[in-house]
mmCIF file of C-alpha atoms in Angstrom:
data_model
loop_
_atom_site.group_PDB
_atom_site.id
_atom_site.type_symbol
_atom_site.label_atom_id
_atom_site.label_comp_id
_atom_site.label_asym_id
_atom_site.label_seq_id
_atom_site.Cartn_x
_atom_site.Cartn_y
_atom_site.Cartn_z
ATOM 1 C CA UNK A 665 22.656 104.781 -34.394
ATOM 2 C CA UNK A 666 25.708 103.759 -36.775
ATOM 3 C CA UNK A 667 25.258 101.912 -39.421
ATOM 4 C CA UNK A 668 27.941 100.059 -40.945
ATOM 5 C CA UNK A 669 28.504 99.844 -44.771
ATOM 6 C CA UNK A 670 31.546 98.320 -47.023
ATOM 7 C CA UNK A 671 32.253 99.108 -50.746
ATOM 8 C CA UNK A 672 31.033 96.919 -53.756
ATOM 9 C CA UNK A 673 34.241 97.057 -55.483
ATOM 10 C CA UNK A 674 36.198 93.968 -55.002
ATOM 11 C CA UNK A 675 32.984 91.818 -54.694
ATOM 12 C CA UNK A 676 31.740 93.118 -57.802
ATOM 13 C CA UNK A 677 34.591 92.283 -59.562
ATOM 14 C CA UNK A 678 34.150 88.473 -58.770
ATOM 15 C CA UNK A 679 30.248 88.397 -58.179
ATOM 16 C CA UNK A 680 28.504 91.310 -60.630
ATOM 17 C CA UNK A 681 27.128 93.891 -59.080
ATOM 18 C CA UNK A 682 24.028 91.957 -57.815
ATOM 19 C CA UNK A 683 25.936 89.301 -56.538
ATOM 20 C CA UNK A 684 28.131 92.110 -54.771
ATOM 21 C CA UNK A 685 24.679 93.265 -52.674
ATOM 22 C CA UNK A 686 23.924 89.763 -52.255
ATOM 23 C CA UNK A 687 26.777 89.346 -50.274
ATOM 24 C CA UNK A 688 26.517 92.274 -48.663
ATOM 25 C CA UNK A 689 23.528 91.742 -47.374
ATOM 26 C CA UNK A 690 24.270 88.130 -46.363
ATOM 27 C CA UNK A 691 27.383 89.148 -44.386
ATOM 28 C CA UNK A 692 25.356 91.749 -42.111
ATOM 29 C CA UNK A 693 25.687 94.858 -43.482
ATOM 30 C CA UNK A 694 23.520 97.643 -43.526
ATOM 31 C CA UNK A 695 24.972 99.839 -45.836
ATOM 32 C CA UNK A 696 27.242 100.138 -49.562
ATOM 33 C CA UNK A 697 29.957 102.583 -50.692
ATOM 34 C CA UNK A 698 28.864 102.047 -54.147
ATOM 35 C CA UNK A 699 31.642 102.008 -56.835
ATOM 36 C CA UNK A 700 30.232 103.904 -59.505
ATOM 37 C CA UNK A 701 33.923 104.960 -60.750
ATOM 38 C CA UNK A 702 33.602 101.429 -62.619
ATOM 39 C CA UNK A 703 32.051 103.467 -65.210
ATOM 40 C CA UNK A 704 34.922 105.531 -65.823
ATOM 41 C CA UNK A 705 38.684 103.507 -65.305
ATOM 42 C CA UNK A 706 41.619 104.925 -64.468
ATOM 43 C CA UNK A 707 42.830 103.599 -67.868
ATOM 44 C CA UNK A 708 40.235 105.232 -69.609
ATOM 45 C CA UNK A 709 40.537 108.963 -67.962
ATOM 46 C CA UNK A 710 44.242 108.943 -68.622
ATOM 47 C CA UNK A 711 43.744 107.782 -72.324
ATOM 48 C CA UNK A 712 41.219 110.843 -72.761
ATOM 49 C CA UNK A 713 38.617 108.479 -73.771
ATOM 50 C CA UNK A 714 34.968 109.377 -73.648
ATOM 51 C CA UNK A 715 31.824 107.338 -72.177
ATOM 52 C CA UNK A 716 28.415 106.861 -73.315
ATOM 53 C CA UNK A 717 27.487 107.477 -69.796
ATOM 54 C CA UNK A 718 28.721 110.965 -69.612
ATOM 55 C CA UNK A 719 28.216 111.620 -73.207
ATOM 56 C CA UNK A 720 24.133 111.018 -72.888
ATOM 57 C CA UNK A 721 21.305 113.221 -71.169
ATOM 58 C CA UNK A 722 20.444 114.250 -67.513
ATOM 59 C CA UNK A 723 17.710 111.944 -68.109
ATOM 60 C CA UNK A 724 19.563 109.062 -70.245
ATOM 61 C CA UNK A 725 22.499 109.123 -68.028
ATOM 62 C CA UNK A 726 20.277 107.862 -65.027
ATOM 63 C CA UNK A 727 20.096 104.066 -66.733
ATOM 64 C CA UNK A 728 23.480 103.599 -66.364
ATOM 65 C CA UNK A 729 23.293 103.609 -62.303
ATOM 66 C CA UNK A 730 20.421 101.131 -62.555
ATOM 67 C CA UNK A 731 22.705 98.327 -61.686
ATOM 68 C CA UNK A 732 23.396 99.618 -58.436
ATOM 69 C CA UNK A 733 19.932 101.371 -57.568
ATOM 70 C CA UNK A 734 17.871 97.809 -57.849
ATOM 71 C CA UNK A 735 20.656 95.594 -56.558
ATOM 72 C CA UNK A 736 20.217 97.688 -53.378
ATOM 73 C CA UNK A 737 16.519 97.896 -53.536
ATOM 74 C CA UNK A 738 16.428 93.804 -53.985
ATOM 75 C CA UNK A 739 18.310 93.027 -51.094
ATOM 76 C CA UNK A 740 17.655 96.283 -48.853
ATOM 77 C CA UNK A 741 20.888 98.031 -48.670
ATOM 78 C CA UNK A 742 21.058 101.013 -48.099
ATOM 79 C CA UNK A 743 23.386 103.193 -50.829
ATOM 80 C CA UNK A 744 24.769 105.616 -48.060
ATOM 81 C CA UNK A 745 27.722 106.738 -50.407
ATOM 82 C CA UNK A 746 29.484 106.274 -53.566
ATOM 83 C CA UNK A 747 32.913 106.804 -55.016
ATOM 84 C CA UNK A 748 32.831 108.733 -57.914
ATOM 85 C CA UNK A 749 35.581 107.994 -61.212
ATOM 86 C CA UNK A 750 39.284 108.758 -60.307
ATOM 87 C CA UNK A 751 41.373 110.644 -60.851
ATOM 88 C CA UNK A 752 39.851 113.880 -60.590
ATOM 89 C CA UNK A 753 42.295 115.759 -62.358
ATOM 90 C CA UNK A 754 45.486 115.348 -64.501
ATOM 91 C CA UNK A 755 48.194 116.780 -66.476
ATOM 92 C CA UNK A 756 46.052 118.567 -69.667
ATOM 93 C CA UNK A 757 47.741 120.897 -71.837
ATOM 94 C CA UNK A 758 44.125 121.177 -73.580
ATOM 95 C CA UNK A 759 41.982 121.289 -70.513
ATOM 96 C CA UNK A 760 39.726 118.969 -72.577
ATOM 97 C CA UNK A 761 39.965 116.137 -70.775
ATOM 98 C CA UNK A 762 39.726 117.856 -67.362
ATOM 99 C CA UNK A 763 36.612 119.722 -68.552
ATOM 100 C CA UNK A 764 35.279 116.471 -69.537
ATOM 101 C CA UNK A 765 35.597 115.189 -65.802
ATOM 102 C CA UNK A 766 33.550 118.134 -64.791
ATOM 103 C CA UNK A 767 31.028 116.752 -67.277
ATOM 104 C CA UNK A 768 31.486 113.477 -65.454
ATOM 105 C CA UNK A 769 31.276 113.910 -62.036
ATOM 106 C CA UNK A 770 27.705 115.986 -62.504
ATOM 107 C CA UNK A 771 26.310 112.876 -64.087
ATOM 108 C CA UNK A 772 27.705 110.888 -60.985
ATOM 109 C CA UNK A 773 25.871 113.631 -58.929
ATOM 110 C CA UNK A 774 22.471 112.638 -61.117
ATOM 111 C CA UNK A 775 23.312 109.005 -61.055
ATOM 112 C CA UNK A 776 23.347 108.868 -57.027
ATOM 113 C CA UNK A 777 20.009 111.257 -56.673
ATOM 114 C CA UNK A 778 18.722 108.775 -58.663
ATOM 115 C CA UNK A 779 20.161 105.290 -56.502
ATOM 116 C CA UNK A 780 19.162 107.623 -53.311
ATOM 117 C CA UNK A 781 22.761 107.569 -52.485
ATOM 118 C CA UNK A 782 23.266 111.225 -50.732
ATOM 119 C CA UNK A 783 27.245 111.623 -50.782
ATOM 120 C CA UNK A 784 29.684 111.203 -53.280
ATOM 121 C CA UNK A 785 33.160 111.142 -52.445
ATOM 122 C CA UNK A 786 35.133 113.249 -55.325
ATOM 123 C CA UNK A 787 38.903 112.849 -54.772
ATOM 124 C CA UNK A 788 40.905 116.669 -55.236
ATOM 125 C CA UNK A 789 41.901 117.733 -58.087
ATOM 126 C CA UNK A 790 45.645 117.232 -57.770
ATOM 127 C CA UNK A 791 48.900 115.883 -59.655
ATOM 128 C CA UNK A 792 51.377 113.645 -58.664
ATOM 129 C CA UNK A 793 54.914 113.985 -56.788
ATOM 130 C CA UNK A 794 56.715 115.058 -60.091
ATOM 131 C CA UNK A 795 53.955 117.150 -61.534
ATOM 132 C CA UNK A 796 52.571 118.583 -57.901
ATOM 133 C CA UNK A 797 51.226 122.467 -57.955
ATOM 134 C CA UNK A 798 52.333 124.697 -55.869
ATOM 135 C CA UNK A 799 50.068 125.179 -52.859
ATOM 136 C CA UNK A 800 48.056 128.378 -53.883
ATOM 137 C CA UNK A 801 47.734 126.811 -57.584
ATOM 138 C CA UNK A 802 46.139 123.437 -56.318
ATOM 139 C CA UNK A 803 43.830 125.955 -53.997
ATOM 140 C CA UNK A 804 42.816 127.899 -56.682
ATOM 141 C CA UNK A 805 42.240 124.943 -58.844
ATOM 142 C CA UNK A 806 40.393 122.866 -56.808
ATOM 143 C CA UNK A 807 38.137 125.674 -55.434
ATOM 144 C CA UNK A 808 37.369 126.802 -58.877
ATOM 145 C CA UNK A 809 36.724 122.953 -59.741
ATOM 146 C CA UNK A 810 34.794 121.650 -57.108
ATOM 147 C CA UNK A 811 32.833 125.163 -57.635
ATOM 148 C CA UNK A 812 31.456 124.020 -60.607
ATOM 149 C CA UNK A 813 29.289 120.943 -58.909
ATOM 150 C CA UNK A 814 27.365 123.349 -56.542
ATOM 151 C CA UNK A 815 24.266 123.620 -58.703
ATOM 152 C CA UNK A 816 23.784 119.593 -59.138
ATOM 153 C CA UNK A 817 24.960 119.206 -55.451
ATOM 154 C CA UNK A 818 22.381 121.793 -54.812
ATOM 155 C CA UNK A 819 19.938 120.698 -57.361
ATOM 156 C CA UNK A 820 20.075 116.556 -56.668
ATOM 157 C CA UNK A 821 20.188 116.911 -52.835
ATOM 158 C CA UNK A 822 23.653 115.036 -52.874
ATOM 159 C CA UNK A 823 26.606 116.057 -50.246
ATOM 160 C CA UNK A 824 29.810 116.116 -52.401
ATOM 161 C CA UNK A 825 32.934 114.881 -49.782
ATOM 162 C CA UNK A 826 36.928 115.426 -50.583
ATOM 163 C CA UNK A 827 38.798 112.967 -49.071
ATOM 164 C CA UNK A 828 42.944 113.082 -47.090
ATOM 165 C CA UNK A 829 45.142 112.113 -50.102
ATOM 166 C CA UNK A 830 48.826 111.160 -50.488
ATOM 167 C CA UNK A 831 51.454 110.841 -53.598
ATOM 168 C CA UNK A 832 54.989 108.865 -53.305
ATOM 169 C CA UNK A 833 57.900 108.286 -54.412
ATOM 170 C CA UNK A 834 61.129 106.057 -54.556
ATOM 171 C CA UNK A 835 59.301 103.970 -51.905
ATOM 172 C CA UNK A 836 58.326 106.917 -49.914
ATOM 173 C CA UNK A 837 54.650 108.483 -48.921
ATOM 174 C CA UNK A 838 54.208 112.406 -49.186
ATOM 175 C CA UNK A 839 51.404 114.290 -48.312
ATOM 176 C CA UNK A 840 48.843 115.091 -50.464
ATOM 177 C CA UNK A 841 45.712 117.451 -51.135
ATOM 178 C CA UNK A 842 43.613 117.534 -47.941
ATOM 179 C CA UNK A 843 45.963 115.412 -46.158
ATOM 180 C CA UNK A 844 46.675 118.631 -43.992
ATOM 181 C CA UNK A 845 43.682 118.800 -42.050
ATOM 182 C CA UNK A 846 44.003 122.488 -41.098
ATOM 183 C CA UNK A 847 43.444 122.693 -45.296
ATOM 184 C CA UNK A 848 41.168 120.136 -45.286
ATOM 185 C CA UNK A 849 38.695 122.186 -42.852
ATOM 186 C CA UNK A 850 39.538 125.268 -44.828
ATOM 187 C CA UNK A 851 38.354 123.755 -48.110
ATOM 188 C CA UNK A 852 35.445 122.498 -46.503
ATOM 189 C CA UNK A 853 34.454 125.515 -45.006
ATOM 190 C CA UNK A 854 34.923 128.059 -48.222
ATOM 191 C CA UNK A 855 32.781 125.801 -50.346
ATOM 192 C CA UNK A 856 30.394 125.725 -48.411
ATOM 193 C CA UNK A 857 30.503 129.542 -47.668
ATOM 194 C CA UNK A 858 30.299 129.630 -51.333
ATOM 195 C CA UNK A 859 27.522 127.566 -51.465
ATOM 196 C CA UNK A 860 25.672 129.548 -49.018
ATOM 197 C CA UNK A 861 24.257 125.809 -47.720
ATOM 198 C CA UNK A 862 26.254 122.712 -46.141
ATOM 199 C CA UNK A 863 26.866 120.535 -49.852
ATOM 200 C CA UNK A 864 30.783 119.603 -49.073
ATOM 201 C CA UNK A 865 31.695 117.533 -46.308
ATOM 202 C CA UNK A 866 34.624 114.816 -45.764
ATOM 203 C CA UNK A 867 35.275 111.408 -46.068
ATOM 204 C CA UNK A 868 38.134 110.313 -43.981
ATOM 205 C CA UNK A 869 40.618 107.643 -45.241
ATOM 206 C CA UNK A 870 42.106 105.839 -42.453
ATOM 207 C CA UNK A 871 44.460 104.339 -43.991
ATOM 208 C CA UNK A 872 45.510 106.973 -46.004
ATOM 209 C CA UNK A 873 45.950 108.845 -42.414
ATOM 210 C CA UNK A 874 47.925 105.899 -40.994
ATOM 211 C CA UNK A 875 50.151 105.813 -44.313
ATOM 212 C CA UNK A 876 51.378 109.917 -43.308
ATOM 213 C CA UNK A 877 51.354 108.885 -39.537
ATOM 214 C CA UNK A 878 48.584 111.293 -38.423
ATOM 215 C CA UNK A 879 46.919 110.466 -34.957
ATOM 216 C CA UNK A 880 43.447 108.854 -36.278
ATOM 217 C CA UNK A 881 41.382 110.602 -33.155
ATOM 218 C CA UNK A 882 43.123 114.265 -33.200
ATOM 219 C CA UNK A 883 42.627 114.485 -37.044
ATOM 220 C CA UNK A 884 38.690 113.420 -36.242
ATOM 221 C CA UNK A 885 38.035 115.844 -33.714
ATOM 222 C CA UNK A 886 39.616 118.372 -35.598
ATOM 223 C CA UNK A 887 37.468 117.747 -38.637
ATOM 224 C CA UNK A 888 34.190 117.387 -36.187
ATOM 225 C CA UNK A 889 31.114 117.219 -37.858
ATOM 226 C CA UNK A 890 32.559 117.921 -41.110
ATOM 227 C CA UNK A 891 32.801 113.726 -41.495
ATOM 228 C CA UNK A 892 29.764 112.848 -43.559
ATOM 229 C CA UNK A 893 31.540 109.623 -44.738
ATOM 230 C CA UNK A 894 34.599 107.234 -43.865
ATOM 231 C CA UNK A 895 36.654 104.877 -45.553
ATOM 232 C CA UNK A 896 38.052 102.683 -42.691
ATOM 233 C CA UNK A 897 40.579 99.864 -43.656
ATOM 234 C CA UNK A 898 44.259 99.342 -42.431
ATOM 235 C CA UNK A 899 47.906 98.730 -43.824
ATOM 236 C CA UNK A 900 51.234 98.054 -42.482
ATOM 237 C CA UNK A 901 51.742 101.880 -42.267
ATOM 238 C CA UNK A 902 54.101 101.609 -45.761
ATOM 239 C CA UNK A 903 51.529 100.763 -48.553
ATOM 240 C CA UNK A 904 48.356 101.553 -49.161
ATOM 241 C CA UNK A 905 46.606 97.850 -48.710
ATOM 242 C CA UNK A 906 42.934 98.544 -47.750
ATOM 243 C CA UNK A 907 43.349 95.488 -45.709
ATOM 244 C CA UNK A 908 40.416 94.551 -42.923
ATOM 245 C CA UNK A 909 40.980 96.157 -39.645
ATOM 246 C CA UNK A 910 43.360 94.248 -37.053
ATOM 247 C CA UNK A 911 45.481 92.871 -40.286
ATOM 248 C CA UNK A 912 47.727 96.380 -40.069
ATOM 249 C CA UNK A 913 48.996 98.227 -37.337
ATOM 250 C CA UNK A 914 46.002 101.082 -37.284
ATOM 251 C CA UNK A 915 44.990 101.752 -33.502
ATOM 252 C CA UNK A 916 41.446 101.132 -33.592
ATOM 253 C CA UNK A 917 40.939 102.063 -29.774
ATOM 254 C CA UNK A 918 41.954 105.487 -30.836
ATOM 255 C CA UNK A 919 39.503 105.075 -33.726
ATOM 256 C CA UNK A 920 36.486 104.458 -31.462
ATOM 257 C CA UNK A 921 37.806 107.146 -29.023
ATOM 258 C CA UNK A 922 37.215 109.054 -32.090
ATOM 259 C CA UNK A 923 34.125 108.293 -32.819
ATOM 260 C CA UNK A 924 33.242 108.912 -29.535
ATOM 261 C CA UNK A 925 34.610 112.241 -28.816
ATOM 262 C CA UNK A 926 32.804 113.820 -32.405
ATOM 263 C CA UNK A 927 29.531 111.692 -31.262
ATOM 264 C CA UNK A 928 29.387 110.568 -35.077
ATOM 265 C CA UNK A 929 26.141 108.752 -35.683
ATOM 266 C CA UNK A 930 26.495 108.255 -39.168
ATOM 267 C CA UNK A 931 27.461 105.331 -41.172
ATOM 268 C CA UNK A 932 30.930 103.403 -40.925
ATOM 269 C CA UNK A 933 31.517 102.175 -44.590
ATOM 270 C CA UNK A 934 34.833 99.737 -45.069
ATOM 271 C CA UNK A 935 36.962 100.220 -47.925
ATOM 272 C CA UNK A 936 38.805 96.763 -47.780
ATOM 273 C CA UNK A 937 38.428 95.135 -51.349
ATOM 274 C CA UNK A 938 41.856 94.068 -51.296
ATOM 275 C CA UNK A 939 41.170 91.201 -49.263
ATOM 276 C CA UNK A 940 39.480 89.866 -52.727
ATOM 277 C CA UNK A 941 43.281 89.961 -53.778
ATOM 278 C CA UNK A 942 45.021 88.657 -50.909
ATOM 279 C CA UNK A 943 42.277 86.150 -49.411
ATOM 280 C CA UNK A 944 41.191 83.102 -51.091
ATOM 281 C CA UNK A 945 37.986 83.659 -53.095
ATOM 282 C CA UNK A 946 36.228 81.095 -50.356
ATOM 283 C CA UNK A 947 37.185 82.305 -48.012
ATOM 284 C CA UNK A 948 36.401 85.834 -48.803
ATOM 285 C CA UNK A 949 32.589 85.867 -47.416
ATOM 286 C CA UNK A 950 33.975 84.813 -44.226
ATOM 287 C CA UNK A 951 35.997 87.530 -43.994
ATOM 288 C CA UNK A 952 32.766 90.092 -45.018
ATOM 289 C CA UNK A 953 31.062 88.985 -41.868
ATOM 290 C CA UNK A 954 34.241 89.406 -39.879
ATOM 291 C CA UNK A 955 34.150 92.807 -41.164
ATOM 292 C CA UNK A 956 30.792 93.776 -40.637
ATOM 293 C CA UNK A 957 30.855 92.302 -37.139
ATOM 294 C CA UNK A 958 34.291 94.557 -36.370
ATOM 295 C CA UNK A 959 31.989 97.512 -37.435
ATOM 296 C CA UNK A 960 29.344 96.012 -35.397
ATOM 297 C CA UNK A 961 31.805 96.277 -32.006
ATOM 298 C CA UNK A 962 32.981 99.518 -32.615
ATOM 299 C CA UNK A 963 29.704 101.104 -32.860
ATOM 300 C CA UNK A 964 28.879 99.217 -29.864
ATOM 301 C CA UNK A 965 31.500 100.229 -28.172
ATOM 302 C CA UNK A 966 31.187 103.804 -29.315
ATOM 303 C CA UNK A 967 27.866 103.395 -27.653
ATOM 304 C CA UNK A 968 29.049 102.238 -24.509
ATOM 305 C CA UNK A 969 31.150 104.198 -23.941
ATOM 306 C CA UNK A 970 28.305 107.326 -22.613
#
């Protein structure tokens, strides 16, 4: 039976993070995509900085996910997945930094054992347009990196997913790490191999998919049962919006077709915080329900249609 989940990012920025599972329980859902990468800005990776979070104990390090682990026992939600600090990688003469992300994302690993939150979605290690690898490099690299999180992933019980990225420029959207699903599969695959048990799967970005123009049902039955997670939302098919379904130009009949045809029984979490930026704050838990209640009809229409 689906269960449908949406992030706490957006709603945590104007409610707190309890206020963010109130609400999400309120407007129907079942499940969160909790953003733990609020412990680690952008703004703070790229300025090398380091965080008490990362910086304390296995067992220390746990106290900083409490937030998130109460707020969804309180209001029983369940904390399917979380988004771990972003970005993964960047341009390090040093390699300090990047070694410190390492550092990082093994505490996220602890932090969602401990919130019982069983995938973490880790974005690839990658560079931008102007700073891009070439494609054996970024292999190498993010092989070698996501490598290094087998023994928590193994350890904590927690499925580590990649997710279909892009990069642009001068108004333009290029393809990014696992955006090629062929690669995508690959990388998948090898870890795992590596592994020697299943503790990498995906999380497929909709509207990261719409953005390249990839057909949303092909590149799900391609990646099968590799989809442990999803982050559905729409866009014009220009910009990245992570706007509520029906406000782009997504085809979400060929999304439940999808759904269908890789009998995914999993959870369908929204990423569509931007309607906190575009919607009037009011309004906004109006628009939660309307969300929950879209994920509601697909899965009941993924149901209906055995």
């Amino acid at each position: 039976m689906i269960q449908i989940g949406v992030q706490t990012g957006g709603i945590e920025e104007a409610h707190g993070i309890d206020g963010a599972y109130r609400l999400i329980h309120e407007a129907g859902f079942d499940a969160a995509d909790a953003n733990i990468d609020h412990l680690y800005s952008y703004q703070a990776i790229m300025g090398h900085q380091k965080m008490p979070v990362f910086d304390a104990s296995d067992k220390d390090c746990v106290e900083y996910f409490r937030p998130w682990k109460e707020a969804a026992e309180k209001y029983g939600i369940d904390n399917y997945q979380a988004h771990a600090p972003f970005p993964s990688y960047i341009r390090d003469e040093s390699g300090e930094q990047n070694d410190y992300m390492i550092q990082a994302l093994k505490k996220c690993i602890i932090g969602c054992d401990y919130m019982n939150c069983r995938r973490l979605i880790i974005h690839p290690f990658f560079l931008g347009y102007h700073e891009q690898m070439d494609p054996q490099t970024e292999w190498d690299v993010n092989i070698e990196r996501y490598s290094r999180l087998i023994p928590e992933a193994k350890k904590y019980g927690v499925i580590v997913c990649l997710e279909n990225m892009f990069t642009g420029y001068r108004g333009k959207i290029y393809s990014a790490c696992c955006s090629d699903i062929d690669s995508a599969c690959r990388y998948i695959d090898t870890l795992n191999e590596i592994a020697g048990q299943k503790c990498f799967g995906f999380c497929l970005d909709t509207g990261h998919l719409l953005l390249l123009g990839k057909d949303i049902k092909n590149t799900m039955m391609q990646l099968g049962d590799r989809i442990e997670a999803f982050h559905v939302h729409d866009n014009d098919g220009k910009d990245d919006q992570h706007l509520a379904p029906y406000m782009g130009v997504l085809d979400w009949n060929r999304f439940v077709e999808g759904l269908h045809a890789i009998r995914y029984d999993k959870t369908l979490s929204f990423e569509t915080y931007n309607i906190w930026n575009v919607i009037d704050r009011e309004l906004c838990p109006d628009f939660l329900r309307f969300i929950a209640r879209t994920g509601r009809m697909f899965a009941r229409r993924v149901a209906e249609s055995d």
